[in-house]
CSV table of N, CA, C and O in Angstrom, one decimal:
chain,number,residue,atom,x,y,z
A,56,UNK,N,76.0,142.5,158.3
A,56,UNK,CA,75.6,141.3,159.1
A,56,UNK,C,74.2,140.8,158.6
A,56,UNK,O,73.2,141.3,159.1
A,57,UNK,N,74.2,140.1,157.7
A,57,UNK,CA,72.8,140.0,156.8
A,57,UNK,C,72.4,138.4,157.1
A,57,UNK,O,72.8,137.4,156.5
A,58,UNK,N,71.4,138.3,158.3
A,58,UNK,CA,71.3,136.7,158.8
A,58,UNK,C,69.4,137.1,159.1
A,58,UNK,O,68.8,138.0,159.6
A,59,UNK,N,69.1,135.8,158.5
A,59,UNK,CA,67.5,135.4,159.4
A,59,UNK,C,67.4,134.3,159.2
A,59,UNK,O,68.0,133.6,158.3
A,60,UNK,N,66.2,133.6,160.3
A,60,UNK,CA,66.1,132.4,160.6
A,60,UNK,C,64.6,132.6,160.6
A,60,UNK,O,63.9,133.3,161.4
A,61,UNK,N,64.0,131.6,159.1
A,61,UNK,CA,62.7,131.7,159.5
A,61,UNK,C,62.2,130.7,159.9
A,61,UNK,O,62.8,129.7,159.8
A,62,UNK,N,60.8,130.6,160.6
A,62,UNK,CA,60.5,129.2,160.9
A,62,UNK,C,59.1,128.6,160.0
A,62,UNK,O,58.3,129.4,159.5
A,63,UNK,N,58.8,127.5,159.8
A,63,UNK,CA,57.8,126.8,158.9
A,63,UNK,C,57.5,125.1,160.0
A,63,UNK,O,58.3,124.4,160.6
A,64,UNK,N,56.0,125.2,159.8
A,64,UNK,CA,55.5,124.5,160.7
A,64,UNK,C,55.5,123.1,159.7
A,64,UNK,O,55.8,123.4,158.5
A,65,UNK,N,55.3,121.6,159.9
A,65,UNK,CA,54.7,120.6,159.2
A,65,UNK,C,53.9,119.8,160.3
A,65,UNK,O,54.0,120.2,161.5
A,66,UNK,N,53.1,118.7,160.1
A,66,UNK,CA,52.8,118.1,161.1
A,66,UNK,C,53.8,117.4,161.4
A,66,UNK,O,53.5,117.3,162.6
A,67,UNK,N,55.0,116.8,161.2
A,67,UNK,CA,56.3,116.0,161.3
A,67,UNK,C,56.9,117.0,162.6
A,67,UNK,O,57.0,116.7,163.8
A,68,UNK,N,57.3,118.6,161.6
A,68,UNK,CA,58.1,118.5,162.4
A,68,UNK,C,58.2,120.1,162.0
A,68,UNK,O,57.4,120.6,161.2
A,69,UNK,N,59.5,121.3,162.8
A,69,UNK,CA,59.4,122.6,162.5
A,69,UNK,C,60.5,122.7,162.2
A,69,UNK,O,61.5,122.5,162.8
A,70,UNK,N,60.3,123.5,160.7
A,70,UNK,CA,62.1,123.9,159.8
A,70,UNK,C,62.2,125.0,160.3
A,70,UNK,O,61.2,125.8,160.4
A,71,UNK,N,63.5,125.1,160.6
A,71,UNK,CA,64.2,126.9,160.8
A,71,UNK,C,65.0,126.8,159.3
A,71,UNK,O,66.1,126.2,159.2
A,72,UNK,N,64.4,127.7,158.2
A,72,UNK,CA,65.5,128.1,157.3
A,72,UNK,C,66.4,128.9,157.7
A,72,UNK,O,65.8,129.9,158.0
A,73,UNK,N,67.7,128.9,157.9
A,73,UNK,CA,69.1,129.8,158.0
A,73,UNK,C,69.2,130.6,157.0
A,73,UNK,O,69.8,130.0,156.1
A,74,UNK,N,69.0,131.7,156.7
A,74,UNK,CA,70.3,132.2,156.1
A,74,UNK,C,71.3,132.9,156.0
A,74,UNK,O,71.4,133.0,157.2
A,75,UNK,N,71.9,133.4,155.7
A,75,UNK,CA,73.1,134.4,155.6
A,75,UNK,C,74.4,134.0,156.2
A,75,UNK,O,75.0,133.1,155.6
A,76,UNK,N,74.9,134.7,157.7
A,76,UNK,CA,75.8,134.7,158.4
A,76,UNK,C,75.7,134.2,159.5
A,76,UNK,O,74.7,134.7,160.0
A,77,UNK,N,76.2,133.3,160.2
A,77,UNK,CA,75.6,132.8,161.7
A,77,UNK,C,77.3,132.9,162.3
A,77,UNK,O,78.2,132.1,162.3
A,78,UNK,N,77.1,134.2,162.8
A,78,UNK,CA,78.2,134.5,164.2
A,78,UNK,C,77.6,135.1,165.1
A,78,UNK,O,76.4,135.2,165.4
A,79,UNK,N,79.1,135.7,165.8
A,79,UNK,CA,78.8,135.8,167.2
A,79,UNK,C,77.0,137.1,167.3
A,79,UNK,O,76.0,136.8,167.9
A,80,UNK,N,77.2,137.7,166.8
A,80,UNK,CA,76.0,139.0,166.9
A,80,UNK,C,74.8,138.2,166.1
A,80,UNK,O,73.8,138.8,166.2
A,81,UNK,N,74.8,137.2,165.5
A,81,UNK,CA,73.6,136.3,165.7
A,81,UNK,C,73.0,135.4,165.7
A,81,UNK,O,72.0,135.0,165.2
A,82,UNK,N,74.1,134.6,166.9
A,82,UNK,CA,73.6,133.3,167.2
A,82,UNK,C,72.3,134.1,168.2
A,82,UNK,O,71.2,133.6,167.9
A,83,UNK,N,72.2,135.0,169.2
A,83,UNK,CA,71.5,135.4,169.8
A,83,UNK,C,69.8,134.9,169.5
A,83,UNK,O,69.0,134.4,170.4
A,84,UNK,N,69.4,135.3,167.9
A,84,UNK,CA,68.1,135.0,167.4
A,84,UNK,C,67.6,134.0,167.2
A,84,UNK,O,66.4,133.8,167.4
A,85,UNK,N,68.8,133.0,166.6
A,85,UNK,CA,68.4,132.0,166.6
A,85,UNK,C,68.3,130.9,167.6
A,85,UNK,O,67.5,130.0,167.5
A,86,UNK,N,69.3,131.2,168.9
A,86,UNK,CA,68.8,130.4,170.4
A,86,UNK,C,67.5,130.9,170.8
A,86,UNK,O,67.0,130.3,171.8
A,87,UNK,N,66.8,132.0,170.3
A,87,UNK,CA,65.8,132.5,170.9
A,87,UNK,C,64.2,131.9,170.4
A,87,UNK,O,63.1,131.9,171.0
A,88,UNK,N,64.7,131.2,168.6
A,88,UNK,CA,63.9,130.8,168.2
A,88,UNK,C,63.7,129.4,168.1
A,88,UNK,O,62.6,128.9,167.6
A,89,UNK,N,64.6,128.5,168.6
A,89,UNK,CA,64.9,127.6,169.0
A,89,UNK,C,64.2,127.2,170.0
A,89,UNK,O,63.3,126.4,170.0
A,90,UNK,N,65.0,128.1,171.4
A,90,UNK,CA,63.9,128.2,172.9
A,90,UNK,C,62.3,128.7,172.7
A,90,UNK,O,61.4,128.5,173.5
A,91,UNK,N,62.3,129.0,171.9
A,91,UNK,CA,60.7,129.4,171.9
A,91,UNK,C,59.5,128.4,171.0
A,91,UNK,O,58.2,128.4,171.1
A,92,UNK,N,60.5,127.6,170.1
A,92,UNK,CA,59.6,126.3,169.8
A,92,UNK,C,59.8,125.0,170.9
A,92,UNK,O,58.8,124.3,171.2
A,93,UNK,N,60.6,124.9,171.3
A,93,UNK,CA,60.9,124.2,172.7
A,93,UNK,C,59.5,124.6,173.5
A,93,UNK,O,58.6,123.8,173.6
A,94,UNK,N,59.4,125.5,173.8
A,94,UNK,CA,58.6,126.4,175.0
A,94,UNK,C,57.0,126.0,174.7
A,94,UNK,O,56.2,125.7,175.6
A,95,UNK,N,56.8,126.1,173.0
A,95,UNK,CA,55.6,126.0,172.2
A,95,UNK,C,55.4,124.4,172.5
A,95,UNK,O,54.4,123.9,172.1
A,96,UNK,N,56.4,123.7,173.1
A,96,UNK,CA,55.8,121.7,172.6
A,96,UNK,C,56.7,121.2,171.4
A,96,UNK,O,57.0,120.1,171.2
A,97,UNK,N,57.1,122.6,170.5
A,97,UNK,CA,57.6,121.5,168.9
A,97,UNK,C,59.4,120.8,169.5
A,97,UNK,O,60.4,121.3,169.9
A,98,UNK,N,58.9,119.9,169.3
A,98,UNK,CA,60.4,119.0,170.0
A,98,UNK,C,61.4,118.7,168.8
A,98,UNK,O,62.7,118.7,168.9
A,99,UNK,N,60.6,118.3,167.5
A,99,UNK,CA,61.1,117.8,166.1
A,99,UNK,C,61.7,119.2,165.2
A,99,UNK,O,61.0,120.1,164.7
A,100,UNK,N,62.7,119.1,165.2
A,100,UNK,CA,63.3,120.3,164.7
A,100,UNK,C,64.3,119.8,163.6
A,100,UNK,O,65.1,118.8,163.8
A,101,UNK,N,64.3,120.6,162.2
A,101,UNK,CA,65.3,120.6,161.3
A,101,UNK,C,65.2,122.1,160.6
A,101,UNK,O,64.5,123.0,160.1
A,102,UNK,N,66.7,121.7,161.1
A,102,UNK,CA,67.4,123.1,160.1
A,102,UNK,C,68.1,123.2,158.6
A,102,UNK,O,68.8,122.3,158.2
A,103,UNK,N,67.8,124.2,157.9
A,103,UNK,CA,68.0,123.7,156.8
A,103,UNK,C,68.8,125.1,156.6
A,103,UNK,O,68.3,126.2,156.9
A,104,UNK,N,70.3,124.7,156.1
A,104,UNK,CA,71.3,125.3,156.1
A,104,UNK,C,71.6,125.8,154.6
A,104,UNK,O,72.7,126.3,154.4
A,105,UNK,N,71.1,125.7,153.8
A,105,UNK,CA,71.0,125.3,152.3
A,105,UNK,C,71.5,126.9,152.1
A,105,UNK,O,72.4,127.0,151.3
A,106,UNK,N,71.1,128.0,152.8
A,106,UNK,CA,71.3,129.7,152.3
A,106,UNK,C,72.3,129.8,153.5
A,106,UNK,O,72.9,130.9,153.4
A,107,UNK,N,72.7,129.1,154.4
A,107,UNK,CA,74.0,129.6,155.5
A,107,UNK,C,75.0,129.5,154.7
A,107,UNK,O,75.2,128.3,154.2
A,108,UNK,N,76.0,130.8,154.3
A,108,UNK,CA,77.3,131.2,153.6
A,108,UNK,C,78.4,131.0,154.6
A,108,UNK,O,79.5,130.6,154.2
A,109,UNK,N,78.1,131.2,155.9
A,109,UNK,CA,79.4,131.1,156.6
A,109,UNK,C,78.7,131.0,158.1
A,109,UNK,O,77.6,131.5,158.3
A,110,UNK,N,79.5,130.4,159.0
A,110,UNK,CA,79.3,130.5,160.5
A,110,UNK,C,80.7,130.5,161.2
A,110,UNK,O,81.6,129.8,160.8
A,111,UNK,N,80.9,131.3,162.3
A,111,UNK,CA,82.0,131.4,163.3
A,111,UNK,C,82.1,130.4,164.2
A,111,UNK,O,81.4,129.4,164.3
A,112,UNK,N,83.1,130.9,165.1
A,112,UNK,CA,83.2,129.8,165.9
A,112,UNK,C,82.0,130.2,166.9
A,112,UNK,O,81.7,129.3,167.7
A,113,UNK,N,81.4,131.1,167.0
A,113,UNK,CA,80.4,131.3,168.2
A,113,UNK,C,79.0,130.8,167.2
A,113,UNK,O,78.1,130.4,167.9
A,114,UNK,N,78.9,130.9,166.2
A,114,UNK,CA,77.7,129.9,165.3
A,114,UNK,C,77.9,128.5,165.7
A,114,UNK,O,77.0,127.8,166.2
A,115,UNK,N,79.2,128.2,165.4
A,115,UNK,CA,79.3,126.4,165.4
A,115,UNK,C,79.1,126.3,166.8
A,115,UNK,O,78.1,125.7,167.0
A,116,UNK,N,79.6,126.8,167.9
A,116,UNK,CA,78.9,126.5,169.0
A,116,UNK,C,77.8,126.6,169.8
A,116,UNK,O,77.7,126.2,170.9
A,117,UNK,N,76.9,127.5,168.9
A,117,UNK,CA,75.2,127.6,169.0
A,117,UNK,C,75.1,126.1,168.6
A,117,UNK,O,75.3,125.1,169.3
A,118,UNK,N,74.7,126.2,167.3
A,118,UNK,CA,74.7,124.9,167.0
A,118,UNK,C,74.7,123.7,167.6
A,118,UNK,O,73.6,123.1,167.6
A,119,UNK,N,76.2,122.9,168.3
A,119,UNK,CA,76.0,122.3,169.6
A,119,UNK,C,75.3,122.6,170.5
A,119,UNK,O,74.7,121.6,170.9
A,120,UNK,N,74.9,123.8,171.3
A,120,UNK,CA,74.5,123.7,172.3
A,120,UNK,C,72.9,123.6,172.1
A,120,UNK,O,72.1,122.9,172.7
A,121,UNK,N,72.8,124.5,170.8
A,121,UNK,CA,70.9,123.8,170.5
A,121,UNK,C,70.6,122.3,170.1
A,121,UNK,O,69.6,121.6,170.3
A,122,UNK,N,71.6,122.2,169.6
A,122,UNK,CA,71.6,120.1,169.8
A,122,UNK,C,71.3,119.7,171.0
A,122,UNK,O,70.2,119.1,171.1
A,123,UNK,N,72.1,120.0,172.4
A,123,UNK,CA,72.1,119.5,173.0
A,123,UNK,C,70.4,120.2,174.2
A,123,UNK,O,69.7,119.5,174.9
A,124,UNK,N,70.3,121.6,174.0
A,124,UNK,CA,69.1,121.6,174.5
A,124,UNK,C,67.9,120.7,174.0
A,124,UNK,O,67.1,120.1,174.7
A,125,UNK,N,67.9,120.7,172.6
A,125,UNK,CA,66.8,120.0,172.0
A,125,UNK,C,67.0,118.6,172.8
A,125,UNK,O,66.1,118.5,173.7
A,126,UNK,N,67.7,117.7,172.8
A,126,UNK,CA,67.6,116.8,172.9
A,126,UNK,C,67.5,116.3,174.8
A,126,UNK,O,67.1,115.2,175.3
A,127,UNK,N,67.8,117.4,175.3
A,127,UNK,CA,67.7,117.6,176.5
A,127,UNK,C,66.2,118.0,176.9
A,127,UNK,O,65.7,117.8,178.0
A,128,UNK,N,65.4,118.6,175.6
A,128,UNK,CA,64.0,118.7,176.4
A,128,UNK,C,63.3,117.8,175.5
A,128,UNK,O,62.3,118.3,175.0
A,129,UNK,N,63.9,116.4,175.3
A,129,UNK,CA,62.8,115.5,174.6
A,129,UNK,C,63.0,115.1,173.4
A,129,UNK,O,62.8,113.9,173.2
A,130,UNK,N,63.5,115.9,172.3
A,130,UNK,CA,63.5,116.0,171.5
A,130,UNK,C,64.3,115.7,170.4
A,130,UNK,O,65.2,114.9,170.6
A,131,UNK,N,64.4,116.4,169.1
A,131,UNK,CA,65.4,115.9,168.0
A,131,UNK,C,65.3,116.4,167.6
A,131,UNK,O,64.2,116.9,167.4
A,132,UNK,N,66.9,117.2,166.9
A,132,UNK,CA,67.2,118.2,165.3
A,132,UNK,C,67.8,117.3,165.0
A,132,UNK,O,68.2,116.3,165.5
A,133,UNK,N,67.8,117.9,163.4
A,133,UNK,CA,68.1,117.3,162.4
A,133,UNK,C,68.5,118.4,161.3
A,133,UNK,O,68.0,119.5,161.2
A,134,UNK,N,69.8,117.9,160.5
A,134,UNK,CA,70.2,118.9,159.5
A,134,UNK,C,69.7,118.6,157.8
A,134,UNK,O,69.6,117.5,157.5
A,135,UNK,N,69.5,119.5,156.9
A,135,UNK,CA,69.9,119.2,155.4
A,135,UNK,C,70.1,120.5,154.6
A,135,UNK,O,69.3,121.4,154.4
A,136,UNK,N,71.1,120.5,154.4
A,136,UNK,CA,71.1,121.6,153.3
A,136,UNK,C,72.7,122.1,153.3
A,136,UNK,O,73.2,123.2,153.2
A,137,UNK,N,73.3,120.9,153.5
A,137,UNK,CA,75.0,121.8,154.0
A,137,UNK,C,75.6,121.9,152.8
A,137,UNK,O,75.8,121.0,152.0
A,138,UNK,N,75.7,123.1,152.8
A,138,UNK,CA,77.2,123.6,151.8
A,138,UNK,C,78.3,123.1,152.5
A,138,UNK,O,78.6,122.6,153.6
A,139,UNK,N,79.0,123.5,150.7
A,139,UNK,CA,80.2,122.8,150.7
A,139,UNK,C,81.0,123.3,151.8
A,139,UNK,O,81.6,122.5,152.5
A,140,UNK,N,81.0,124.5,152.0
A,140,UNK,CA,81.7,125.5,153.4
A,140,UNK,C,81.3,124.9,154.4
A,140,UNK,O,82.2,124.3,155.1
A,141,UNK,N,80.2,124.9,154.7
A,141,UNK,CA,79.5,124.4,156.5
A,141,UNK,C,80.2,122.8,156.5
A,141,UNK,O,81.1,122.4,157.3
A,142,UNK,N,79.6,122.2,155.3
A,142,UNK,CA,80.1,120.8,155.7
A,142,UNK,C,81.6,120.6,156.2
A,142,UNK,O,81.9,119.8,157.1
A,143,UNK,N,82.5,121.3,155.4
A,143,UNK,CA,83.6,121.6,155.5
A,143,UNK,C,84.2,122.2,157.1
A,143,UNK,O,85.3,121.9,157.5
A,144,UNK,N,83.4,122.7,157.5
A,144,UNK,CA,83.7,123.6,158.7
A,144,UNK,C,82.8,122.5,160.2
A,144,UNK,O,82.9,122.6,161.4
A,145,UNK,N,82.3,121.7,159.5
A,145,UNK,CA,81.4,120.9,160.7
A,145,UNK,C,82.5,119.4,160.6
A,145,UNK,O,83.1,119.0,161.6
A,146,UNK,N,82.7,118.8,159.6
A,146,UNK,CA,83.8,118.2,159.5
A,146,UNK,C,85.0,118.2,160.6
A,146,UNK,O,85.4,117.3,161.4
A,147,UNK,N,85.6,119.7,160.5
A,147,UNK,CA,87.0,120.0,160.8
A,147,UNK,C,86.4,119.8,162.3
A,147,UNK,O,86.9,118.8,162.9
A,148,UNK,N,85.5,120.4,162.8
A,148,UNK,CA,85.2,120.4,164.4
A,148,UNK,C,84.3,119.1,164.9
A,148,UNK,O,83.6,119.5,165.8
A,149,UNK,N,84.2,117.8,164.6
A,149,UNK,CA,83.6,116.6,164.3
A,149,UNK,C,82.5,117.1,164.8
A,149,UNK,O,82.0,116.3,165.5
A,150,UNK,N,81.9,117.9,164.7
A,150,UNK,CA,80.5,118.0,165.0
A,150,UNK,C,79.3,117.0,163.2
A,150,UNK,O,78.2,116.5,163.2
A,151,UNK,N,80.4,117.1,162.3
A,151,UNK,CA,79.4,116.2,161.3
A,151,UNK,C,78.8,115.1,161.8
A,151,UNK,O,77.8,114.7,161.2
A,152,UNK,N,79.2,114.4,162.6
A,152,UNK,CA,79.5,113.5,163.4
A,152,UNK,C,78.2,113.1,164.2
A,152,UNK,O,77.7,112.0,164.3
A,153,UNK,N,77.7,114.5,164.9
A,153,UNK,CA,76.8,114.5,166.0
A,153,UNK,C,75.1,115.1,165.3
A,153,UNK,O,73.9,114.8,165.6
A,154,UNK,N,75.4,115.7,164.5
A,154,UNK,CA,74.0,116.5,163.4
A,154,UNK,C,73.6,115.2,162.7
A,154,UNK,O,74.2,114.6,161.8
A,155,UNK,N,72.7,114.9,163.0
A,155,UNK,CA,71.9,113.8,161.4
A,155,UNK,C,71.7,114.3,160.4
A,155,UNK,O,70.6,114.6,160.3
A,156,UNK,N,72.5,114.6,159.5
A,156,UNK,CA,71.9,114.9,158.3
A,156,UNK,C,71.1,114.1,157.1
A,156,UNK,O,70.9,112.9,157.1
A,157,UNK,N,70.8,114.6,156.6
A,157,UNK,CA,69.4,113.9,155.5
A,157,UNK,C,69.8,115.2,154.3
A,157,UNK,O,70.2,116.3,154.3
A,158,UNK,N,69.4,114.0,153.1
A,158,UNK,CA,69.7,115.1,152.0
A,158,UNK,C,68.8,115.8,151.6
A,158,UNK,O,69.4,116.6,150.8
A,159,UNK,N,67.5,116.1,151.6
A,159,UNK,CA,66.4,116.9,151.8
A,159,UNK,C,65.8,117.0,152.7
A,159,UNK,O,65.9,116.2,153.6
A,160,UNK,N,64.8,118.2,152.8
A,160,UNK,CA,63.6,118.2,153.8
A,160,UNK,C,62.9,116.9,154.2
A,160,UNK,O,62.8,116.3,155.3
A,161,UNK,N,62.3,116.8,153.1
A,161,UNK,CA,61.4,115.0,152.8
A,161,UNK,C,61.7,114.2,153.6
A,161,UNK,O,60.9,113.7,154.4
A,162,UNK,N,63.1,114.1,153.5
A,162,UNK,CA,63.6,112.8,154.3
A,162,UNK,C,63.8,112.8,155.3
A,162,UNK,O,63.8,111.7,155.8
A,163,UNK,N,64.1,114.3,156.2
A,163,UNK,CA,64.3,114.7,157.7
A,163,UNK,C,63.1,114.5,157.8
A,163,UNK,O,63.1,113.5,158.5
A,164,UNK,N,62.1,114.6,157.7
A,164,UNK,CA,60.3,115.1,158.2
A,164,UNK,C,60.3,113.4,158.0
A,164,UNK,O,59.8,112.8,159.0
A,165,UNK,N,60.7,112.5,157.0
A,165,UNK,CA,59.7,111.3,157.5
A,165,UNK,C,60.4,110.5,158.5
A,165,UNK,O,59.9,109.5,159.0
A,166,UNK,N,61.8,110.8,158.8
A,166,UNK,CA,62.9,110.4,159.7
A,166,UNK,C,62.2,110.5,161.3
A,166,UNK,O,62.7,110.0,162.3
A,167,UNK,N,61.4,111.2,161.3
A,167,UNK,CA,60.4,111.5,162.9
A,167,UNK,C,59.9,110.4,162.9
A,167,UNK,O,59.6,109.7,161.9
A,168,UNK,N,59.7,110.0,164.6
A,168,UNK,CA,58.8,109.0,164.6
A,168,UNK,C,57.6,109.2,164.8
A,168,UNK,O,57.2,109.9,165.7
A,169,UNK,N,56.7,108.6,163.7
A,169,UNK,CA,55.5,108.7,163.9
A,169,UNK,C,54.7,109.2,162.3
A,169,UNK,O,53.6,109.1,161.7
A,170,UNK,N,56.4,109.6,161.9
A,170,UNK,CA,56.0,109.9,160.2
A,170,UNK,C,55.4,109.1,159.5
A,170,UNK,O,55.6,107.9,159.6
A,171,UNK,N,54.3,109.6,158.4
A,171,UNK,CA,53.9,108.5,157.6
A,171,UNK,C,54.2,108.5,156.5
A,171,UNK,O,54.5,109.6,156.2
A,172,UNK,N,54.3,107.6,155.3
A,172,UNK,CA,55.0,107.8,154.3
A,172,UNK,C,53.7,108.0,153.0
A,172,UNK,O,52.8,107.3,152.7
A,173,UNK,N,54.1,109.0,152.7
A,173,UNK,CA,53.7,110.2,151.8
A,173,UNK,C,52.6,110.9,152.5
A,173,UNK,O,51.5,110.9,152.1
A,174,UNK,N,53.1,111.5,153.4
A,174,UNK,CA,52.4,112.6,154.1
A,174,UNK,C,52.0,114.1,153.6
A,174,UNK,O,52.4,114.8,152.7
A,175,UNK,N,51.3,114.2,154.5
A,175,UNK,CA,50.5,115.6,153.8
A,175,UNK,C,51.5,116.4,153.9
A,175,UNK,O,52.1,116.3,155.0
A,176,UNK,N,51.9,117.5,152.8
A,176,UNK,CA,52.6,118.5,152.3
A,176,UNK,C,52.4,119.8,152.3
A,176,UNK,O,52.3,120.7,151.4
A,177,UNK,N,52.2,120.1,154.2
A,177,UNK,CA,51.5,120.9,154.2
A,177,UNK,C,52.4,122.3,154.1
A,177,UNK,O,53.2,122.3,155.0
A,178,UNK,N,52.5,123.3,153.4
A,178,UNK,CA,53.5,124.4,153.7
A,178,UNK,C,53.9,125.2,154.7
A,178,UNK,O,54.8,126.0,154.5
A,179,UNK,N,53.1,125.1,156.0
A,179,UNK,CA,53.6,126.0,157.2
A,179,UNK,C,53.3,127.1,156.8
A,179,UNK,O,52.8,127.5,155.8
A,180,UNK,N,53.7,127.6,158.0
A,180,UNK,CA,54.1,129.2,158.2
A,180,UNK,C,55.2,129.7,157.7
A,180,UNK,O,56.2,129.0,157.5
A,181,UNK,N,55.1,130.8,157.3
A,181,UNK,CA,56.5,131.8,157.2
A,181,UNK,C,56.7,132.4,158.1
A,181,UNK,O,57.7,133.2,158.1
């Protein structure tokens, strides 16, 4: 079960990189790191799925439900990085539907409101 979710700060906004596996034994970490940028004030959130290989049905429905917390405390996610698999698998369950996706980082971060255009490039945290 080889999954981590790291997080990286911008002024825009905070990426959770995915990678690996997102099922049932670890959607757990990632609602936790989710709730805990929530908790921090960061409301602007994108996930970047670019290293996610596969997710279950208890992944895909993390996924919704951190959509709908985010947006429930204020806020906005946003997706980029779907493989051909996830797209595939977010498709079949119309959730592609409900994720904003953006074809890079760049474009999710200036998609916030308040972004400015060619903003500072700052690298976050690991």
């Amino acid at each position: 079960m080889n999954f981590s979710a790291t997080i990286r700060h911008t002024p825009q906004a905070s990426l959770i990189d995915l990678r690996g596996r997102l099922t049932f034994f670890e959607v757990g970490v990632l609602r936790e790191n989710v709730t805990r940028l929530l908790h921090e004030g960061h409301k602007h959130i994108v996930l970047n799925l670019s290293a996610l290989q596969y997710l279950d049905s208890s992944g895909i429905g993390e996924l919704a439900r951190m959509y709908v917390m985010v947006l429930k405390g204020g806020g906005e996610m946003k997706v980029v990085g779907l493989s051909r698999n996830v797209e595939e698998i977010l498709k079949v369950t119309h959730l592609y539907q409900v994720f904003p996706e953006f074809p890079d980082e760049e474009a999710a971060l200036q998609s916030f409101p308040g972004s400015r255009s060619g903003s500072d490039k700052s690298p976050g945290n690991t």
